[in-house]
Coordinates of C-alpha atoms in Angstrom, one line a residue:
X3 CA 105.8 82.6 100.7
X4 CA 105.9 80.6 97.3
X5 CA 109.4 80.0 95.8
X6 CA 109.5 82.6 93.3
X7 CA 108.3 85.0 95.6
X8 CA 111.2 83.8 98.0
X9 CA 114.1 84.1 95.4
X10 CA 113.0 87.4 94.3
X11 CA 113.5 88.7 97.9
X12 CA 117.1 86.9 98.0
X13 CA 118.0 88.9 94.7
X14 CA 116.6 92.1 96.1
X15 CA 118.4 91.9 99.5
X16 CA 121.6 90.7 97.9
X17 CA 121.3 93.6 95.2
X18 CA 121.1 96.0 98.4
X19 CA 123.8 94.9 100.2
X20 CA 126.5 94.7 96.7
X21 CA 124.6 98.1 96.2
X22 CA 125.7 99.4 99.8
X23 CA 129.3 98.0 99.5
X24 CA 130.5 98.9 95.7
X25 CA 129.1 102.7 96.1
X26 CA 130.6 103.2 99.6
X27 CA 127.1 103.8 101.4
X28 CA 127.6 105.0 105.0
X29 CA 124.1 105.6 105.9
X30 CA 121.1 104.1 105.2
X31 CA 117.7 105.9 105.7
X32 CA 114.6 103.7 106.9
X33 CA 111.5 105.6 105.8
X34 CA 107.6 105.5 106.9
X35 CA 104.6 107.6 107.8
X36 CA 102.4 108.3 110.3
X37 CA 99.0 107.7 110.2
X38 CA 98.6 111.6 108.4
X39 CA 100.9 111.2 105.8
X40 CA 103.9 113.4 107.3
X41 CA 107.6 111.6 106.4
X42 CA 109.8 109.9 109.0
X43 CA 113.0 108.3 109.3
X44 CA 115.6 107.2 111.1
X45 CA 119.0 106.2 109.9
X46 CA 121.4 103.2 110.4
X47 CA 125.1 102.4 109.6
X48 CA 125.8 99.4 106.5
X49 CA 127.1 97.4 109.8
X50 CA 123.6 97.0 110.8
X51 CA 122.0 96.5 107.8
X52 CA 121.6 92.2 107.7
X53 CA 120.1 92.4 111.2
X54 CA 117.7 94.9 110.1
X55 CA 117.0 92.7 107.3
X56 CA 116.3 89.3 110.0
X57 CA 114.8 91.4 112.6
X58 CA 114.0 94.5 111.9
X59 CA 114.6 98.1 114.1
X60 CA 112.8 98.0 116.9
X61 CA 111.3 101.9 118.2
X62 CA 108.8 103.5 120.5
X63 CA 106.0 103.6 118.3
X64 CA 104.1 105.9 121.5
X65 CA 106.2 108.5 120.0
X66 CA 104.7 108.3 116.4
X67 CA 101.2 110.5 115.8
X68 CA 98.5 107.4 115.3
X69 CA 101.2 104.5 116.4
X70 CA 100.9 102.9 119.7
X71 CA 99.4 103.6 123.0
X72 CA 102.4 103.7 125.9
X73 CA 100.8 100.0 127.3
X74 CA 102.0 98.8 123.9
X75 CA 104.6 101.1 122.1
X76 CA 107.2 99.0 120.8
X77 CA 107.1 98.3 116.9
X78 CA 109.3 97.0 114.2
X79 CA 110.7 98.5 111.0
X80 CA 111.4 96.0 108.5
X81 CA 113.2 98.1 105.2
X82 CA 111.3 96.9 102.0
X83 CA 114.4 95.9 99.6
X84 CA 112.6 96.2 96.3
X85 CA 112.3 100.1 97.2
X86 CA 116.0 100.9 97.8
X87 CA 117.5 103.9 96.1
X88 CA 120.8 105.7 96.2
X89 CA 119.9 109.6 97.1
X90 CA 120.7 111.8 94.9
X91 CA 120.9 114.7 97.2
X92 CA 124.1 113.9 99.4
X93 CA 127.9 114.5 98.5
X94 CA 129.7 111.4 96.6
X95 CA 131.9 111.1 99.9
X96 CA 128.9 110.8 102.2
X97 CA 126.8 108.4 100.1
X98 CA 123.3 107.5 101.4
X99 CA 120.6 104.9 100.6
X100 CA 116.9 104.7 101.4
X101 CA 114.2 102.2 101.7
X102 CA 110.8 102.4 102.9
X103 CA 109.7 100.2 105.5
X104 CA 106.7 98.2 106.5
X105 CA 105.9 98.7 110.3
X106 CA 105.1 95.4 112.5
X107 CA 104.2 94.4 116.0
X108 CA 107.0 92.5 117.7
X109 CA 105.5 89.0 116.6
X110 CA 105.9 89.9 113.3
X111 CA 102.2 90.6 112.5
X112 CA 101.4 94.0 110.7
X113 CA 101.2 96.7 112.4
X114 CA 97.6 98.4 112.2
X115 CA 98.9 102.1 112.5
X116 CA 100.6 101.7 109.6
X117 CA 99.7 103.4 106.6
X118 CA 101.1 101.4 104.3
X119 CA 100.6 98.1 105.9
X120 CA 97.0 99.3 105.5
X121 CA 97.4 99.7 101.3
X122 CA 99.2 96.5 101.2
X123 CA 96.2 94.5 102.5
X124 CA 93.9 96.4 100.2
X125 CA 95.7 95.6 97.6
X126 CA 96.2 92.2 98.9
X127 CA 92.3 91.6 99.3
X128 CA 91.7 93.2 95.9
X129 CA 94.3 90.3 94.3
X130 CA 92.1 87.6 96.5
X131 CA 89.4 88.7 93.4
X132 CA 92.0 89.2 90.5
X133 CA 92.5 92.5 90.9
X134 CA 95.5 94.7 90.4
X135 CA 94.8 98.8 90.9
X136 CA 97.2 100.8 89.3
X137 CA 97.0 104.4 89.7
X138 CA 98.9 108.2 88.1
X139 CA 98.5 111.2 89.9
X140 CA 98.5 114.7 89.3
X141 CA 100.5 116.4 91.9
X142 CA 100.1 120.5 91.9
X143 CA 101.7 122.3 94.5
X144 CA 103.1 126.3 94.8
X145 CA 106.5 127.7 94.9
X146 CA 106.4 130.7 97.1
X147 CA 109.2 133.2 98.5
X148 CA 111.3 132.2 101.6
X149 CA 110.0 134.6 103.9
X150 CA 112.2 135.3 107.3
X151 CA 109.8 137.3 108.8
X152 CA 105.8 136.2 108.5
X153 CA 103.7 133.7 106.8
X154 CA 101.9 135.5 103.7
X155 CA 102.5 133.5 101.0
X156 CA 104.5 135.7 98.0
X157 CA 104.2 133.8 94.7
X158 CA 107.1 133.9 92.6
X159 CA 105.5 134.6 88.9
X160 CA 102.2 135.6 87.9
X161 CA 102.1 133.1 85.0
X162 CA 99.0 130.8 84.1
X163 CA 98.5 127.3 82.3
X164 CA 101.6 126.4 80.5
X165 CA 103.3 129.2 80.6
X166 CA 106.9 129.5 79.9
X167 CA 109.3 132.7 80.2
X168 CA 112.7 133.5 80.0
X169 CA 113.2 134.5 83.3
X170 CA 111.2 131.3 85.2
X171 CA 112.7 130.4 88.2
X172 CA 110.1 127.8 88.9
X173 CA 111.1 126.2 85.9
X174 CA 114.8 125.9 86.6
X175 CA 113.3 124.1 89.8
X176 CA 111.1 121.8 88.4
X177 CA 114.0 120.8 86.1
X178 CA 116.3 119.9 88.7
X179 CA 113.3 118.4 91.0
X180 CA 112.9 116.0 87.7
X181 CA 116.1 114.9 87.4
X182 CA 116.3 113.9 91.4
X183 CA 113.2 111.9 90.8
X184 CA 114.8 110.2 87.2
X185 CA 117.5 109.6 89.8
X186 CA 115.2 108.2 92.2
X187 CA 114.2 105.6 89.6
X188 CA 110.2 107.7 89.7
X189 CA 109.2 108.0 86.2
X190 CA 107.5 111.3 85.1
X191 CA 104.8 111.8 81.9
X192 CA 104.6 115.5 82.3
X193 CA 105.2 118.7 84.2
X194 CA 104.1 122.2 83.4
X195 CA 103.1 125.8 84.8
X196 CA 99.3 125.1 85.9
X197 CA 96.8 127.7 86.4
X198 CA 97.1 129.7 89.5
X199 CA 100.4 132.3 89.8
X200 CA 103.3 130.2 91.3
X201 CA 101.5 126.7 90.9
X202 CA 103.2 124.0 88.8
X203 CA 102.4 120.2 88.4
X204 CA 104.2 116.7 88.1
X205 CA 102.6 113.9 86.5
X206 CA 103.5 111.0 87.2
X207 CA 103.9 107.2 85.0
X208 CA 101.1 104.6 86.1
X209 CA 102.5 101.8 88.2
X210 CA 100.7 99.9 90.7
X211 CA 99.2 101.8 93.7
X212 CA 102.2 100.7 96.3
X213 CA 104.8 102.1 94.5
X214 CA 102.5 105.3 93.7
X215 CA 102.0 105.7 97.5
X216 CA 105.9 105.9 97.9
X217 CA 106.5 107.8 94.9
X218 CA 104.7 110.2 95.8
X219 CA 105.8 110.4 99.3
X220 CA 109.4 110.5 97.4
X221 CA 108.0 113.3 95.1
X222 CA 107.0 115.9 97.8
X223 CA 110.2 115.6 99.9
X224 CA 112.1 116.2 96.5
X225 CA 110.4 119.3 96.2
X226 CA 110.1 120.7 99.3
X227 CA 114.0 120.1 99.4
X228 CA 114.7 121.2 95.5
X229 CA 113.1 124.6 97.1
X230 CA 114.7 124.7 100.4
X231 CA 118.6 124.6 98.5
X232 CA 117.3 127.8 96.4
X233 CA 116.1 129.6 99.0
X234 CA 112.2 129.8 98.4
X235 CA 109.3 127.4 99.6
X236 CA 107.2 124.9 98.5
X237 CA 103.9 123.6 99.4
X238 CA 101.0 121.0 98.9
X239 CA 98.7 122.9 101.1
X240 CA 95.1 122.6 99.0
X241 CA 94.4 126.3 99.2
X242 CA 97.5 128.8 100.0
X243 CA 96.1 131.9 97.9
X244 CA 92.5 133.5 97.5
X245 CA 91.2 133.9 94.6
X246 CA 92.7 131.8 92.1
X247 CA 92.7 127.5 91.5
X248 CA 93.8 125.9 94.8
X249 CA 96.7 122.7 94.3
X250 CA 94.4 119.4 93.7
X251 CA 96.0 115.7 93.2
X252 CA 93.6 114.4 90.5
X253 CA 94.7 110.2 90.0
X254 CA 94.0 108.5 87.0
X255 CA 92.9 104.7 88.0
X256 CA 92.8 101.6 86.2
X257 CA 92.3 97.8 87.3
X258 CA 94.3 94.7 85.6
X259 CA 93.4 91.3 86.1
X260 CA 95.7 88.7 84.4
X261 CA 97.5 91.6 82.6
X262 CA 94.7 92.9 81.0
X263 CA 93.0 96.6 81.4
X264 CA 89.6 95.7 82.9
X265 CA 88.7 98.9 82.3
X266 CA 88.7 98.5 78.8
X267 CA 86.1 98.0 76.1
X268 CA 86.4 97.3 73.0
X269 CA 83.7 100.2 72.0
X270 CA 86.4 102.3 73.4
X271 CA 83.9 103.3 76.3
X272 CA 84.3 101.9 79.7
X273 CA 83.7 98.1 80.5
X274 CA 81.1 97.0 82.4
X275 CA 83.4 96.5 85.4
X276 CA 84.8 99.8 84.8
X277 CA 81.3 101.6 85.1
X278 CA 80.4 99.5 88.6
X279 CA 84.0 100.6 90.1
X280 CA 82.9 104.4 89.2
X281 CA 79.7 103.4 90.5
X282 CA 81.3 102.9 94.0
X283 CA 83.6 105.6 94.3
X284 CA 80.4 107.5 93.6
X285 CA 77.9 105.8 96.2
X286 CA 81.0 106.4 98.9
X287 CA 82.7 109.1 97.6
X288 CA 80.9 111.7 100.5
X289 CA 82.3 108.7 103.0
X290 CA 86.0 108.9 101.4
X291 CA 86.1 112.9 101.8
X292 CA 87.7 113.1 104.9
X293 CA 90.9 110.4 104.2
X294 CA 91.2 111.8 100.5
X295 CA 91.0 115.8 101.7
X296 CA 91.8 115.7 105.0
X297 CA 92.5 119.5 106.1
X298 CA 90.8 122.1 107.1
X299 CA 92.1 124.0 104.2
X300 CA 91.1 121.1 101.4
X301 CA 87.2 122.7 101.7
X302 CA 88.6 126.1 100.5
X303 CA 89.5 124.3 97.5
X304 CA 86.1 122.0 96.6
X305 CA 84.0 125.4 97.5
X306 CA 85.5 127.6 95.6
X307 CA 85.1 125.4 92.4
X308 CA 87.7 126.4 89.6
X309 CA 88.3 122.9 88.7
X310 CA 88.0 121.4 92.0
X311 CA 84.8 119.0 91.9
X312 CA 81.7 120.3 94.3
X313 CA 79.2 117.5 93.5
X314 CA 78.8 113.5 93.2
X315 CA 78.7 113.2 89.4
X316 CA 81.0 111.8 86.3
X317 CA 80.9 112.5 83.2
X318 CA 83.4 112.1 79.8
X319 CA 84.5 115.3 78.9
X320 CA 82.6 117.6 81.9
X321 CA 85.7 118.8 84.2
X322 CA 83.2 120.1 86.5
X323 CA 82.4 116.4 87.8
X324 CA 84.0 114.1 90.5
X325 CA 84.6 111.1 88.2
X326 CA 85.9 111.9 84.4
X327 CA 85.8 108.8 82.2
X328 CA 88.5 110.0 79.5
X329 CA 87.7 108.4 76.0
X330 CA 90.5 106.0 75.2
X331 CA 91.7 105.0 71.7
X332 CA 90.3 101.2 71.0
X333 CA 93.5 100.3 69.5
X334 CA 95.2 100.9 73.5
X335 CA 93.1 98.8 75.8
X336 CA 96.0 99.8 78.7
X337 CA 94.6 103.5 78.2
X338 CA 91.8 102.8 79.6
X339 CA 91.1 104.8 82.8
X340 CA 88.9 107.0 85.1
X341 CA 89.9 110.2 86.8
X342 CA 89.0 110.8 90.6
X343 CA 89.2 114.4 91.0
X344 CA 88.5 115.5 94.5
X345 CA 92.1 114.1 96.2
X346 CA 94.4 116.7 97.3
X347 CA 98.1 116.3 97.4
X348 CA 98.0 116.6 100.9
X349 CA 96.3 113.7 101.3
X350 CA 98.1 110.4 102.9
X351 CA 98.3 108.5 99.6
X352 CA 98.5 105.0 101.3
X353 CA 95.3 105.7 102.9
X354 CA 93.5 107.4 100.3
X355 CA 94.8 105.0 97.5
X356 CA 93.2 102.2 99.8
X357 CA 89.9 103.6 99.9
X358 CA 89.2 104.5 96.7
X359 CA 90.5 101.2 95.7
X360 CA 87.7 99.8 98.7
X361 CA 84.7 101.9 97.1
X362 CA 85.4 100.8 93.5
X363 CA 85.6 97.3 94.3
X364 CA 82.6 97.5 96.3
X365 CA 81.0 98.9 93.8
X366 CA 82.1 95.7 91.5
X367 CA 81.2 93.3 94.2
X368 CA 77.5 94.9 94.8
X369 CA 77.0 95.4 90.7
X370 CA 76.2 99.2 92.0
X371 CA 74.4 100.8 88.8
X372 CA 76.3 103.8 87.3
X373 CA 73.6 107.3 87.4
X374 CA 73.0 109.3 84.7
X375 CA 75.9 111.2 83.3
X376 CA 76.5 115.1 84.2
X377 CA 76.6 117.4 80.8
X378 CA 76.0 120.6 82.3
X379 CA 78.3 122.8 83.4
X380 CA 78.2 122.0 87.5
X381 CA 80.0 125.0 88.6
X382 CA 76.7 127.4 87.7
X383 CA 74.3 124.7 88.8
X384 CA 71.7 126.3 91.3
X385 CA 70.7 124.4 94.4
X386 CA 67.0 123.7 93.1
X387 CA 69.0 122.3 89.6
X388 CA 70.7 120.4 92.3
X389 CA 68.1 118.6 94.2
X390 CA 65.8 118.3 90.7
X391 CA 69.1 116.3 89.2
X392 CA 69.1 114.4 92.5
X393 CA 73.0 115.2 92.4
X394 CA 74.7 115.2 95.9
X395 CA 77.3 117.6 97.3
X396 CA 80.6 116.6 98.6
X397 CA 81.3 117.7 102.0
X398 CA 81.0 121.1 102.5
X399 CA 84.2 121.4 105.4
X400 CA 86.2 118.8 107.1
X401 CA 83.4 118.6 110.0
X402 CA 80.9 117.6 107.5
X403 CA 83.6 114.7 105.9
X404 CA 84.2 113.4 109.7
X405 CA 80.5 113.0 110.5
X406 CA 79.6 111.2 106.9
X407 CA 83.1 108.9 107.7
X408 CA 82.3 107.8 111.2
X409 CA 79.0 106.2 109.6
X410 CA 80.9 104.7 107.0
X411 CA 81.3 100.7 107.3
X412 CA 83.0 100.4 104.1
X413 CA 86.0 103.5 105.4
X414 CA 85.9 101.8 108.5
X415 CA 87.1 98.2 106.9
X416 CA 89.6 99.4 104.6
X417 CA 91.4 101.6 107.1
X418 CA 91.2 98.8 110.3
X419 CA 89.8 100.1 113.4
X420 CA 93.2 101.3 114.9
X421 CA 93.8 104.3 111.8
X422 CA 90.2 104.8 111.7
X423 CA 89.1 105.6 115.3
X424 CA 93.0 108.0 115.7
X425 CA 92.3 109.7 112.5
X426 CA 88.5 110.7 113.4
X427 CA 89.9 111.9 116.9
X428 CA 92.4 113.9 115.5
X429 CA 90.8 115.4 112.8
X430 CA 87.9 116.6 115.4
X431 CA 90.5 117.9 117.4
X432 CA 91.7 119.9 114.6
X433 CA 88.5 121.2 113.6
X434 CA 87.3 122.2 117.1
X435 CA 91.3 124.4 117.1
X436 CA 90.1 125.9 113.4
X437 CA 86.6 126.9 114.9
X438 CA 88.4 129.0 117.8
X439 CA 90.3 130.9 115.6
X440 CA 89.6 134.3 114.7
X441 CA 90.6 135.0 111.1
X442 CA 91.7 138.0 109.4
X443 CA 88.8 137.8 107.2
X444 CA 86.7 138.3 110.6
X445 CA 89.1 141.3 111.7
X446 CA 88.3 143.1 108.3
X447 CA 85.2 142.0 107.9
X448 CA 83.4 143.3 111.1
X449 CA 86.1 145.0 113.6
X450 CA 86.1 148.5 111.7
X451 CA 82.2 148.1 111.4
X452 CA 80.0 150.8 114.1
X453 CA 77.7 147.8 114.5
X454 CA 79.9 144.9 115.6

């Protein structure tokens, strides 16, 4: 650790502690993930906060989906102090803080079930080549009624894109769901009614993909407890309702080396190292599926189309493709940016931040060749169009996305063998569950029928 990096740390932990003391914190929550994106925590009094600091909370990391076999289930939480926050969501006379924490072995080491020990090394190998990924997501989820008694999702509205009524309750929500995340020190650009009854979106400021990762994380508990305290429910699921656009997570990305947007050219197009990190996310992209859309549900979403890409292609202006390459004003070089369009928002974004981050820079690293752009509309592109245009499909369901991943060197690096040999296990397992279901489409479909 170099100096400066050393008395940044200092300022941060002393920041915490004078934090803690002048606002009369009396808990402190430690927060992670496991190794499919779902929140943790565990809390601890001020009184234990300095040994935290020096040596961390020690738990049973066999208890934690992806974590540690019994033979070797003790890790480490170690709170990040650059991420502390004051939440906004407790009474002034039981005053909480949070941090997020990077998960080790007991020597220290990172952990290798841990998501975001996993981003911090990509990002770490990406600054090895000057490189600095910063990334802005699009986060759509639904708002439906609190339902006591069954599961069918009830939408609250039947408004569409940008839509705005007297009578929005959704809108009141997102209104106080901003202000906790202004008071959560997590920036938003925008946030709107999107297409779909009861479906809204959050924007979110760039920033560098670590603090994205745990912004977002931030951003869906927010929500989800925004909701809860008015008495409906919301949810990231890809694909709650038939028949209308399903809940995507589309994330602007740029790289910065030295300060300066890489991305950018002065023709106002994208720079030659731009084009060769599209290039990559391209060439992996079908390898990526399964980390960036990891449900079941998420192929309900890419099949139905809407706006939800189907096929490996990019294109400027074409919303039908994976990769959008928005045309930036010359006079912005930080503007300069590409749009991935196939995550979901129920995606782990520490994993699937580190391997689009992997693909692009592979892409760099090998010069990959950007193919021809898409101009036609790829929605009502027939399967002989298809395989004339020598344009690939994504996965078609998550069974598909494990088999291209398990061939995948490139997923395989980024992710470390620990993540990436529990993730493919689990996600089988889940598949083989989904394929012993029987549906109510089946029920409908062929139980009143004389021949079935």
């Amino acid at each position: 650790m170099n100096k400066i990096q050393e008395n940044r740390n200092h300022a941060q932990f002393d920041y915490v502690f004078r934090t803690v003391e002048e606002r009369g914190v009396r808990l402190i929550r430690l927060w992670f993930t496991d190794v499919l994106g779902r929140h943790k925590s565990v809390a601890i009094s001020p009184a234990e906060l300095e040994t935290v600091f020096e040596e961390g909370l020690q738990f049973d990391g066999s208890a934690i989906d992806g974590f540690s076999r019994i033979q070797e289930s003790d890790v480490l939480a170690r709170p990040d102090p650059s991420t502390f926050e004051l939440l906004p969501w407790v009474a002034d006379d039981e005053a909480s803080g949070t941090m997020f924490c990077n998960i080790t072995n007991l020597d220290g080491t990172p952990f290798a079930g841990d998501p975001r020990q996993v981003l911090r090394r990509n990002i770490d190998q990406a600054r090895e080549n000057g490189y600095e990924m910063f990334c802005a997501p699009e986060i759509e989820f639904f708002y439906f009624a609190n339902q006591e008694n069954g599961l069918q999702p009830i939408p609250l509205d039947q408004a569409s894109y940008f839509d705005l009524t007297t009578m929005d309750v959704a809108s009141d929500l997102r209104r106080h769901t901003l202000h906790m995340l202004e008071a959560l020190s997590i920036p938003v650009e925008y946030s709107f009614h999107e297409d779909s009854p009861s479906q809204h979106e959050i924007d979110l400021q760039y920033t560098d993909a670590l603090t994205m990762a745990d912004s977002v994380m931030t951003l869906r508990l927010a929500v989800k407890k925004i909701a809860i305290d008015r008495g409906v429910y919301a949810t990231f699921m890809p694909k709650p309702l038939n028949g209308v656009q399903g809940s995507g997570m589309h994330t602007h990305l740029s790289l910065f080396s030295e300060e300066k947007n890489v991305f950018h050219d002065p023709s106002g197009d994208l720079s030659s190292t731009g084009q060769s990190f599209v290039a990559g996310l391209l060439h992996h992209a079908r390898e990526i599926t399964a980390v960036t859309n990891q449900l079941v549900n998420s192929y309900k979403r890419i099949n139905e189309g809407y706006e939800a890409p189907r096929y490996v292609s990019w294109a400027r202006n074409n919303r039908s493709s994976l990769v959008r390459i928005p045309v930036h004003k010359q006079d912005k070089p930080d503007s300069a940016r590409i749009e991935y369009r196939a995550v979901d928002p129920a995606c782990n974004p520490y994993l699937a931040f580190s391997v689009m981050l992997a693909a692009g820079l592979k892409g760099i690293k090998e010069n990959y060749e950007l193919p021809p752009e898409a101009t036609t509309n790829l929605y009502e592109m027939s399967r002989s169009e298809q395989k004339e245009l020598g344009v690939a499909s994504l996965p078609a369901n998550l069974s598909e996305a494990l088999d291209e991943m398990e061939e995948s060197d490139l997923v395989r690096e980024a992710l470390g063998d620990h993540i990436f040999e529990w993730f493919l296990r689990n996600k089988r397992a889940e598949w083989n569950e989904y394929q012993r279901q029987v549906t109510p489409f089946e029920i409908e479909q062929y139980l009143p029928n004389w021949w079935s």
